[in-house]
């Protein structure tokens, strides 16, 4: 789910930023460049938590007024695996299933993976329990979902989930506050 990773990144800095605040500019450039991006085996970078070994001296690029800085940093990353159980916020319900989000991960739970005692209620736009009318799966509720499939693209990850097991589904009395 969440990991601390040591990552290297090249940062290009134009010469107009060569002043007494250059270290702040490099760190600011690093943060705006990498946070929220997906990086190969590490998953999505959530936040930069520190620079390893300080900042080295940059290299001036021939034919350019920019400098190249090779930065080693630590970051908290988010990566989900098949079979993992995550808590997520339900964002939309349709006749075909429900959509939820867990951090940067988008999850779709098909009605095939919702317990059989739930049916889709067109009037309230939610899944409702056949036995207990107050038991509903609707927008802004917090759900516990098992990841059964992943589709990874270069800039985002989507998942297929299931709540058709014990201890999965809506968390009792858990609604997201706006």
mmCIF file with all atom_site columns, N, CA and C in Angstrom, residues 119-172:
data_model
loop_
_atom_site.group_PDB
_atom_site.id
_atom_site.type_symbol
_atom_site.label_atom_id
_atom_site.label_alt_id
_atom_site.label_comp_id
_atom_site.label_asym_id
_atom_site.label_entity_id
_atom_site.label_seq_id
_atom_site.pdbx_PDB_ins_code
_atom_site.Cartn_x
_atom_site.Cartn_y
_atom_site.Cartn_z
_atom_site.occupancy
_atom_site.B_iso_or_equiv
_atom_site.pdbx_formal_charge
_atom_site.auth_seq_id
_atom_site.auth_comp_id
_atom_site.auth_asym_id
_atom_site.auth_atom_id
_atom_site.pdbx_PDB_model_num
ATOM 1   N N  . UNK A 1 119 ? -29.779 -5.312  -4.194  1.00 0.00 ? 119 UNK A N  1
ATOM 2   C CA . UNK A 1 119 ? -30.325 -5.017  -5.522  1.00 0.00 ? 119 UNK A CA 1
ATOM 3   C C  . UNK A 1 119 ? -30.174 -3.520  -5.775  1.00 0.00 ? 119 UNK A C  1
ATOM 4   N N  . UNK A 1 120 ? -30.179 -3.123  -7.058  1.00 0.00 ? 120 UNK A N  1
ATOM 5   C CA . UNK A 1 120 ? -30.037 -1.703  -7.385  1.00 0.00 ? 120 UNK A CA 1
ATOM 6   C C  . UNK A 1 120 ? -31.398 -1.025  -7.313  1.00 0.00 ? 120 UNK A C  1
ATOM 7   N N  . UNK A 1 121 ? -31.485 0.050   -6.532  1.00 0.00 ? 121 UNK A N  1
ATOM 8   C CA . UNK A 1 121 ? -32.703 0.826   -6.363  1.00 0.00 ? 121 UNK A CA 1
ATOM 9   C C  . UNK A 1 121 ? -32.610 2.053   -7.270  1.00 0.00 ? 121 UNK A C  1
ATOM 10  N N  . UNK A 1 122 ? -33.385 2.068   -8.366  1.00 0.00 ? 122 UNK A N  1
ATOM 11  C CA . UNK A 1 122 ? -33.340 3.187   -9.329  1.00 0.00 ? 122 UNK A CA 1
ATOM 12  C C  . UNK A 1 122 ? -33.794 4.502   -8.706  1.00 0.00 ? 122 UNK A C  1
ATOM 13  N N  . UNK A 1 123 ? -34.745 4.443   -7.805  1.00 0.00 ? 123 UNK A N  1
ATOM 14  C CA . UNK A 1 123 ? -35.285 5.659   -7.208  1.00 0.00 ? 123 UNK A CA 1
ATOM 15  C C  . UNK A 1 123 ? -34.235 6.388   -6.358  1.00 0.00 ? 123 UNK A C  1
ATOM 16  N N  . UNK A 1 124 ? -33.523 5.653   -5.508  1.00 0.00 ? 124 UNK A N  1
ATOM 17  C CA . UNK A 1 124 ? -32.523 6.250   -4.616  1.00 0.00 ? 124 UNK A CA 1
ATOM 18  C C  . UNK A 1 124 ? -31.105 6.205   -5.184  1.00 0.00 ? 124 UNK A C  1
ATOM 19  N N  . UNK A 1 125 ? -30.939 5.558   -6.342  1.00 0.00 ? 125 UNK A N  1
ATOM 20  C CA . UNK A 1 125 ? -29.633 5.402   -6.988  1.00 0.00 ? 125 UNK A CA 1
ATOM 21  C C  . UNK A 1 125 ? -28.599 4.824   -6.027  1.00 0.00 ? 125 UNK A C  1
ATOM 22  N N  . UNK A 1 126 ? -28.939 3.670   -5.471  1.00 0.00 ? 126 UNK A N  1
ATOM 23  C CA . UNK A 1 126 ? -28.032 2.985   -4.547  1.00 0.00 ? 126 UNK A CA 1
ATOM 24  C C  . UNK A 1 126 ? -28.346 1.488   -4.582  1.00 0.00 ? 126 UNK A C  1
ATOM 25  N N  . UNK A 1 127 ? -27.444 0.695   -4.016  1.00 0.00 ? 127 UNK A N  1
ATOM 26  C CA . UNK A 1 127 ? -27.712 -0.724  -3.827  1.00 0.00 ? 127 UNK A CA 1
ATOM 27  C C  . UNK A 1 127 ? -28.295 -0.881  -2.441  1.00 0.00 ? 127 UNK A C  1
ATOM 28  N N  . UNK A 1 128 ? -29.402 -1.624  -2.356  1.00 0.00 ? 128 UNK A N  1
ATOM 29  C CA . UNK A 1 128 ? -30.118 -1.764  -1.100  1.00 0.00 ? 128 UNK A CA 1
ATOM 30  C C  . UNK A 1 128 ? -30.234 -3.235  -0.748  1.00 0.00 ? 128 UNK A C  1
ATOM 31  N N  . UNK A 1 129 ? -30.134 -3.529  0.541   1.00 0.00 ? 129 UNK A N  1
ATOM 32  C CA . UNK A 1 129 ? -30.252 -4.894  1.026   1.00 0.00 ? 129 UNK A CA 1
ATOM 33  C C  . UNK A 1 129 ? -31.713 -5.327  0.966   1.00 0.00 ? 129 UNK A C  1
ATOM 34  N N  . UNK A 1 130 ? -31.954 -6.534  0.466   1.00 0.00 ? 130 UNK A N  1
ATOM 35  C CA . UNK A 1 130 ? -33.325 -7.041  0.350   1.00 0.00 ? 130 UNK A CA 1
ATOM 36  C C  . UNK A 1 130 ? -33.957 -7.274  1.719   1.00 0.00 ? 130 UNK A C  1
ATOM 37  N N  . UNK A 1 131 ? -33.165 -7.679  2.694   1.00 0.00 ? 131 UNK A N  1
ATOM 38  C CA . UNK A 1 131 ? -33.690 -8.007  4.027   1.00 0.00 ? 131 UNK A CA 1
ATOM 39  C C  . UNK A 1 131 ? -33.783 -6.804  4.949   1.00 0.00 ? 131 UNK A C  1
ATOM 40  N N  . UNK A 1 132 ? -32.778 -5.922  4.894   1.00 0.00 ? 132 UNK A N  1
ATOM 41  C CA . UNK A 1 132 ? -32.714 -4.765  5.787   1.00 0.00 ? 132 UNK A CA 1
ATOM 42  C C  . UNK A 1 132 ? -32.767 -3.498  4.946   1.00 0.00 ? 132 UNK A C  1
ATOM 43  N N  . UNK A 1 133 ? -33.909 -2.824  4.933   1.00 0.00 ? 133 UNK A N  1
ATOM 44  C CA . UNK A 1 133 ? -34.111 -1.662  4.068   1.00 0.00 ? 133 UNK A CA 1
ATOM 45  C C  . UNK A 1 133 ? -33.181 -0.494  4.400   1.00 0.00 ? 133 UNK A C  1
ATOM 46  N N  . UNK A 1 134 ? -32.681 -0.424  5.637   1.00 0.00 ? 134 UNK A N  1
ATOM 47  C CA . UNK A 1 134 ? -31.773 0.667   6.011   1.00 0.00 ? 134 UNK A CA 1
ATOM 48  C C  . UNK A 1 134 ? -30.325 0.395   5.603   1.00 0.00 ? 134 UNK A C  1
ATOM 49  N N  . UNK A 1 135 ? -30.030 -0.814  5.170   1.00 0.00 ? 135 UNK A N  1
ATOM 50  C CA . UNK A 1 135 ? -28.681 -1.191  4.764   1.00 0.00 ? 135 UNK A CA 1
ATOM 51  C C  . UNK A 1 135 ? -28.507 -0.868  3.277   1.00 0.00 ? 135 UNK A C  1
ATOM 52  N N  . UNK A 1 136 ? -27.820 0.263   2.988   1.00 0.00 ? 136 UNK A N  1
ATOM 53  C CA . UNK A 1 136 ? -27.664 0.732   1.606   1.00 0.00 ? 136 UNK A CA 1
ATOM 54  C C  . UNK A 1 136 ? -26.205 0.962   1.274   1.00 0.00 ? 136 UNK A C  1
ATOM 55  N N  . UNK A 1 137 ? -25.882 0.786   0.015   1.00 0.00 ? 137 UNK A N  1
ATOM 56  C CA . UNK A 1 137 ? -24.551 1.122   -0.503  1.00 0.00 ? 137 UNK A CA 1
ATOM 57  C C  . UNK A 1 137 ? -24.753 2.338   -1.385  1.00 0.00 ? 137 UNK A C  1
ATOM 58  N N  . UNK A 1 138 ? -24.322 3.510   -0.894  1.00 0.00 ? 138 UNK A N  1
ATOM 59  C CA . UNK A 1 138 ? -24.572 4.744   -1.640  1.00 0.00 ? 138 UNK A CA 1
ATOM 60  C C  . UNK A 1 138 ? -23.348 5.664   -1.586  1.00 0.00 ? 138 UNK A C  1
ATOM 61  N N  . UNK A 1 139 ? -23.414 6.728   -2.347  1.00 0.00 ? 139 UNK A N  1
ATOM 62  C CA . UNK A 1 139 ? -22.313 7.675   -2.490  1.00 0.00 ? 139 UNK A CA 1
ATOM 63  C C  . UNK A 1 139 ? -21.832 8.219   -1.144  1.00 0.00 ? 139 UNK A C  1
ATOM 64  N N  . UNK A 1 140 ? -20.520 8.456   -1.069  1.00 0.00 ? 140 UNK A N  1
ATOM 65  C CA . UNK A 1 140 ? -19.825 9.041   0.086   1.00 0.00 ? 140 UNK A CA 1
ATOM 66  C C  . UNK A 1 140 ? -19.706 8.110   1.286   1.00 0.00 ? 140 UNK A C  1
ATOM 67  N N  . UNK A 1 141 ? -20.038 6.847   1.118   1.00 0.00 ? 141 UNK A N  1
ATOM 68  C CA . UNK A 1 141 ? -19.823 5.893   2.202   1.00 0.00 ? 141 UNK A CA 1
ATOM 69  C C  . UNK A 1 141 ? -18.418 5.315   2.083   1.00 0.00 ? 141 UNK A C  1
ATOM 70  N N  . UNK A 1 142 ? -17.901 4.804   3.188   1.00 0.00 ? 142 UNK A N  1
ATOM 71  C CA . UNK A 1 142 ? -16.576 4.196   3.184   1.00 0.00 ? 142 UNK A CA 1
ATOM 72  C C  . UNK A 1 142 ? -16.742 2.687   3.064   1.00 0.00 ? 142 UNK A C  1
ATOM 73  N N  . UNK A 1 143 ? -16.037 2.112   2.078   1.00 0.00 ? 143 UNK A N  1
ATOM 74  C CA . UNK A 1 143 ? -16.150 0.679   1.799   1.00 0.00 ? 143 UNK A CA 1
ATOM 75  C C  . UNK A 1 143 ? -14.795 0.010   1.958   1.00 0.00 ? 143 UNK A C  1
ATOM 76  N N  . UNK A 1 144 ? -14.828 -1.228  2.386   1.00 0.00 ? 144 UNK A N  1
ATOM 77  C CA . UNK A 1 144 ? -13.630 -2.061  2.415   1.00 0.00 ? 144 UNK A CA 1
ATOM 78  C C  . UNK A 1 144 ? -13.738 -3.019  1.226   1.00 0.00 ? 144 UNK A C  1
ATOM 79  N N  . UNK A 1 145 ? -12.717 -2.972  0.348   1.00 0.00 ? 145 UNK A N  1
ATOM 80  C CA . UNK A 1 145 ? -12.765 -3.689  -0.929  1.00 0.00 ? 145 UNK A CA 1
ATOM 81  C C  . UNK A 1 145 ? -11.513 -4.543  -1.103  1.00 0.00 ? 145 UNK A C  1
ATOM 82  N N  . UNK A 1 146 ? -11.698 -5.757  -1.651  1.00 0.00 ? 146 UNK A N  1
ATOM 83  C CA . UNK A 1 146 ? -10.554 -6.590  -2.031  1.00 0.00 ? 146 UNK A CA 1
ATOM 84  C C  . UNK A 1 146 ? -10.256 -6.347  -3.507  1.00 0.00 ? 146 UNK A C  1
ATOM 85  N N  . UNK A 1 147 ? -9.001  -6.077  -3.829  1.00 0.00 ? 147 UNK A N  1
ATOM 86  C CA . UNK A 1 147 ? -8.579  -5.857  -5.215  1.00 0.00 ? 147 UNK A CA 1
ATOM 87  C C  . UNK A 1 147 ? -8.433  -7.213  -5.892  1.00 0.00 ? 147 UNK A C  1
ATOM 88  N N  . UNK A 1 148 ? -9.159  -7.424  -6.999  1.00 0.00 ? 148 UNK A N  1
ATOM 89  C CA . UNK A 1 148 ? -9.079  -8.707  -7.703  1.00 0.00 ? 148 UNK A CA 1
ATOM 90  C C  . UNK A 1 148 ? -8.442  -8.567  -9.083  1.00 0.00 ? 148 UNK A C  1
ATOM 91  N N  . UNK A 1 149 ? -8.260  -7.332  -9.534  1.00 0.00 ? 149 UNK A N  1
ATOM 92  C CA . UNK A 1 149 ? -7.612  -7.114  -10.819 1.00 0.00 ? 149 UNK A CA 1
ATOM 93  C C  . UNK A 1 149 ? -7.076  -5.700  -10.927 1.00 0.00 ? 149 UNK A C  1
ATOM 94  N N  . UNK A 1 150 ? -5.973  -5.545  -11.642 1.00 0.00 ? 150 UNK A N  1
ATOM 95  C CA . UNK A 1 150 ? -5.342  -4.227  -11.806 1.00 0.00 ? 150 UNK A CA 1
ATOM 96  C C  . UNK A 1 150 ? -5.076  -3.947  -13.277 1.00 0.00 ? 150 UNK A C  1
ATOM 97  N N  . UNK A 1 151 ? -5.217  -2.689  -13.648 1.00 0.00 ? 151 UNK A N  1
ATOM 98  C CA . UNK A 1 151 ? -4.850  -2.227  -14.986 1.00 0.00 ? 151 UNK A CA 1
ATOM 99  C C  . UNK A 1 151 ? -3.965  -0.999  -14.786 1.00 0.00 ? 151 UNK A C  1
ATOM 100 N N  . UNK A 1 152 ? -2.706  -1.146  -15.115 1.00 0.00 ? 152 UNK A N  1
ATOM 101 C CA . UNK A 1 152 ? -1.751  -0.069  -14.894 1.00 0.00 ? 152 UNK A CA 1
ATOM 102 C C  . UNK A 1 152 ? -1.401  0.612   -16.212 1.00 0.00 ? 152 UNK A C  1
ATOM 103 N N  . UNK A 1 153 ? -1.603  1.907   -16.252 1.00 0.00 ? 153 UNK A N  1
ATOM 104 C CA . UNK A 1 153 ? -1.219  2.741   -17.387 1.00 0.00 ? 153 UNK A CA 1
ATOM 105 C C  . UNK A 1 153 ? -0.010  3.573   -16.961 1.00 0.00 ? 153 UNK A C  1
ATOM 106 N N  . UNK A 1 154 ? 0.506   4.365   -17.868 1.00 0.00 ? 154 UNK A N  1
ATOM 107 C CA . UNK A 1 154 ? 1.709   5.137   -17.550 1.00 0.00 ? 154 UNK A CA 1
ATOM 108 C C  . UNK A 1 154 ? 1.464   6.212   -16.502 1.00 0.00 ? 154 UNK A C  1
ATOM 109 N N  . UNK A 1 155 ? 0.242   6.743   -16.419 1.00 0.00 ? 155 UNK A N  1
ATOM 110 C CA . UNK A 1 155 ? 0.009   7.836   -15.472 1.00 0.00 ? 155 UNK A CA 1
ATOM 111 C C  . UNK A 1 155 ? -1.106  7.567   -14.459 1.00 0.00 ? 155 UNK A C  1
ATOM 112 N N  . UNK A 1 156 ? -1.749  6.403   -14.492 1.00 0.00 ? 156 UNK A N  1
ATOM 113 C CA . UNK A 1 156 ? -2.787  6.085   -13.510 1.00 0.00 ? 156 UNK A CA 1
ATOM 114 C C  . UNK A 1 156 ? -2.966  4.573   -13.402 1.00 0.00 ? 156 UNK A C  1
ATOM 115 N N  . UNK A 1 157 ? -3.649  4.161   -12.344 1.00 0.00 ? 157 UNK A N  1
ATOM 116 C CA . UNK A 1 157 ? -3.948  2.747   -12.125 1.00 0.00 ? 157 UNK A CA 1
ATOM 117 C C  . UNK A 1 157 ? -5.434  2.606   -11.829 1.00 0.00 ? 157 UNK A C  1
ATOM 118 N N  . UNK A 1 158 ? -6.048  1.622   -12.454 1.00 0.00 ? 158 UNK A N  1
ATOM 119 C CA . UNK A 1 158 ? -7.446  1.307   -12.191 1.00 0.00 ? 158 UNK A CA 1
ATOM 120 C C  . UNK A 1 158 ? -7.524  -0.117  -11.669 1.00 0.00 ? 158 UNK A C  1
ATOM 121 N N  . UNK A 1 159 ? -8.553  -0.389  -10.868 1.00 0.00 ? 159 UNK A N  1
ATOM 122 C CA . UNK A 1 159 ? -8.683  -1.716  -10.271 1.00 0.00 ? 159 UNK A CA 1
ATOM 123 C C  . UNK A 1 159 ? -10.120 -2.202  -10.349 1.00 0.00 ? 159 UNK A C  1
ATOM 124 N N  . UNK A 1 160 ? -10.254 -3.520  -10.328 1.00 0.00 ? 160 UNK A N  1
ATOM 125 C CA . UNK A 1 160 ? -11.547 -4.172  -10.182 1.00 0.00 ? 160 UNK A CA 1
ATOM 126 C C  . UNK A 1 160 ? -11.558 -4.733  -8.766  1.00 0.00 ? 160 UNK A C  1
ATOM 127 N N  . UNK A 1 161 ? -12.656 -4.499  -8.044  1.00 0.00 ? 161 UNK A N  1
ATOM 128 C CA . UNK A 1 161 ? -12.726 -4.928  -6.659  1.00 0.00 ? 161 UNK A CA 1
ATOM 129 C C  . UNK A 1 161 ? -13.915 -5.823  -6.393  1.00 0.00 ? 161 UNK A C  1
ATOM 130 N N  . UNK A 1 162 ? -13.915 -6.388  -5.193  1.00 0.00 ? 162 UNK A N  1
ATOM 131 C CA . UNK A 1 162 ? -15.004 -7.258  -4.753  1.00 0.00 ? 162 UNK A CA 1
ATOM 132 C C  . UNK A 1 162 ? -15.337 -6.946  -3.301  1.00 0.00 ? 162 UNK A C  1
ATOM 133 N N  . UNK A 1 163 ? -16.635 -7.002  -2.976  1.00 0.00 ? 163 UNK A N  1
ATOM 134 C CA . UNK A 1 163 ? -17.063 -6.905  -1.581  1.00 0.00 ? 163 UNK A CA 1
ATOM 135 C C  . UNK A 1 163 ? -17.881 -8.137  -1.214  1.00 0.00 ? 163 UNK A C  1
ATOM 136 N N  . UNK A 1 164 ? -17.719 -9.202  -1.986  1.00 0.00 ? 164 UNK A N  1
ATOM 137 C CA . UNK A 1 164 ? -18.511 -10.418 -1.830  1.00 0.00 ? 164 UNK A CA 1
ATOM 138 C C  . UNK A 1 164 ? -17.822 -11.418 -0.902  1.00 0.00 ? 164 UNK A C  1
ATOM 139 N N  . UNK A 1 165 ? -17.267 -10.938 0.210   1.00 0.00 ? 165 UNK A N  1
ATOM 140 C CA . UNK A 1 165 ? -16.620 -11.797 1.195   1.00 0.00 ? 165 UNK A CA 1
ATOM 141 C C  . UNK A 1 165 ? -16.937 -11.262 2.589   1.00 0.00 ? 165 UNK A C  1
ATOM 142 N N  . UNK A 1 166 ? -16.637 -12.055 3.592   1.00 0.00 ? 166 UNK A N  1
ATOM 143 C CA . UNK A 1 166 ? -16.848 -11.622 4.979   1.00 0.00 ? 166 UNK A CA 1
ATOM 144 C C  . UNK A 1 166 ? -15.962 -10.427 5.297   1.00 0.00 ? 166 UNK A C  1
ATOM 145 N N  . UNK A 1 167 ? -16.496 -9.516  6.085   1.00 0.00 ? 167 UNK A N  1
ATOM 146 C CA . UNK A 1 167 ? -15.797 -8.324  6.577   1.00 0.00 ? 167 UNK A CA 1
ATOM 147 C C  . UNK A 1 167 ? -15.484 -7.292  5.488   1.00 0.00 ? 167 UNK A C  1
ATOM 148 N N  . UNK A 1 168 ? -16.029 -7.458  4.297   1.00 0.00 ? 168 UNK A N  1
ATOM 149 C CA . UNK A 1 168 ? -15.857 -6.469  3.238   1.00 0.00 ? 168 UNK A CA 1
ATOM 150 C C  . UNK A 1 168 ? -17.180 -5.746  3.039   1.00 0.00 ? 168 UNK A C  1
ATOM 151 N N  . UNK A 1 169 ? -17.114 -4.576  2.396   1.00 0.00 ? 169 UNK A N  1
ATOM 152 C CA . UNK A 1 169 ? -18.313 -3.802  2.129   1.00 0.00 ? 169 UNK A CA 1
ATOM 153 C C  . UNK A 1 169 ? -18.345 -2.524  2.915   1.00 0.00 ? 169 UNK A C  1
ATOM 154 N N  . UNK A 1 170 ? -19.550 -2.027  3.160   1.00 0.00 ? 170 UNK A N  1
ATOM 155 C CA . UNK A 1 170 ? -19.733 -0.760  3.860   1.00 0.00 ? 170 UNK A CA 1
ATOM 156 C C  . UNK A 1 170 ? -19.289 -0.896  5.303   1.00 0.00 ? 170 UNK A C  1
ATOM 157 N N  . UNK A 1 171 ? -18.489 0.063   5.752   1.00 0.00 ? 171 UNK A N  1
ATOM 158 C CA . UNK A 1 171 ? -18.109 0.106   7.160   1.00 0.00 ? 171 UNK A CA 1
ATOM 159 C C  . UNK A 1 171 ? -19.257 0.753   7.925   1.00 0.00 ? 171 UNK A C  1
ATOM 160 N N  . UNK A 1 172 ? -19.731 0.130   8.946   1.00 0.00 ? 172 UNK A N  1
ATOM 161 C CA . UNK A 1 172 ? -20.896 0.586   9.708   1.00 0.00 ? 172 UNK A CA 1
ATOM 162 C C  . UNK A 1 172 ? -20.652 2.002   10.257  1.00 0.00 ? 172 UNK A C  1
#
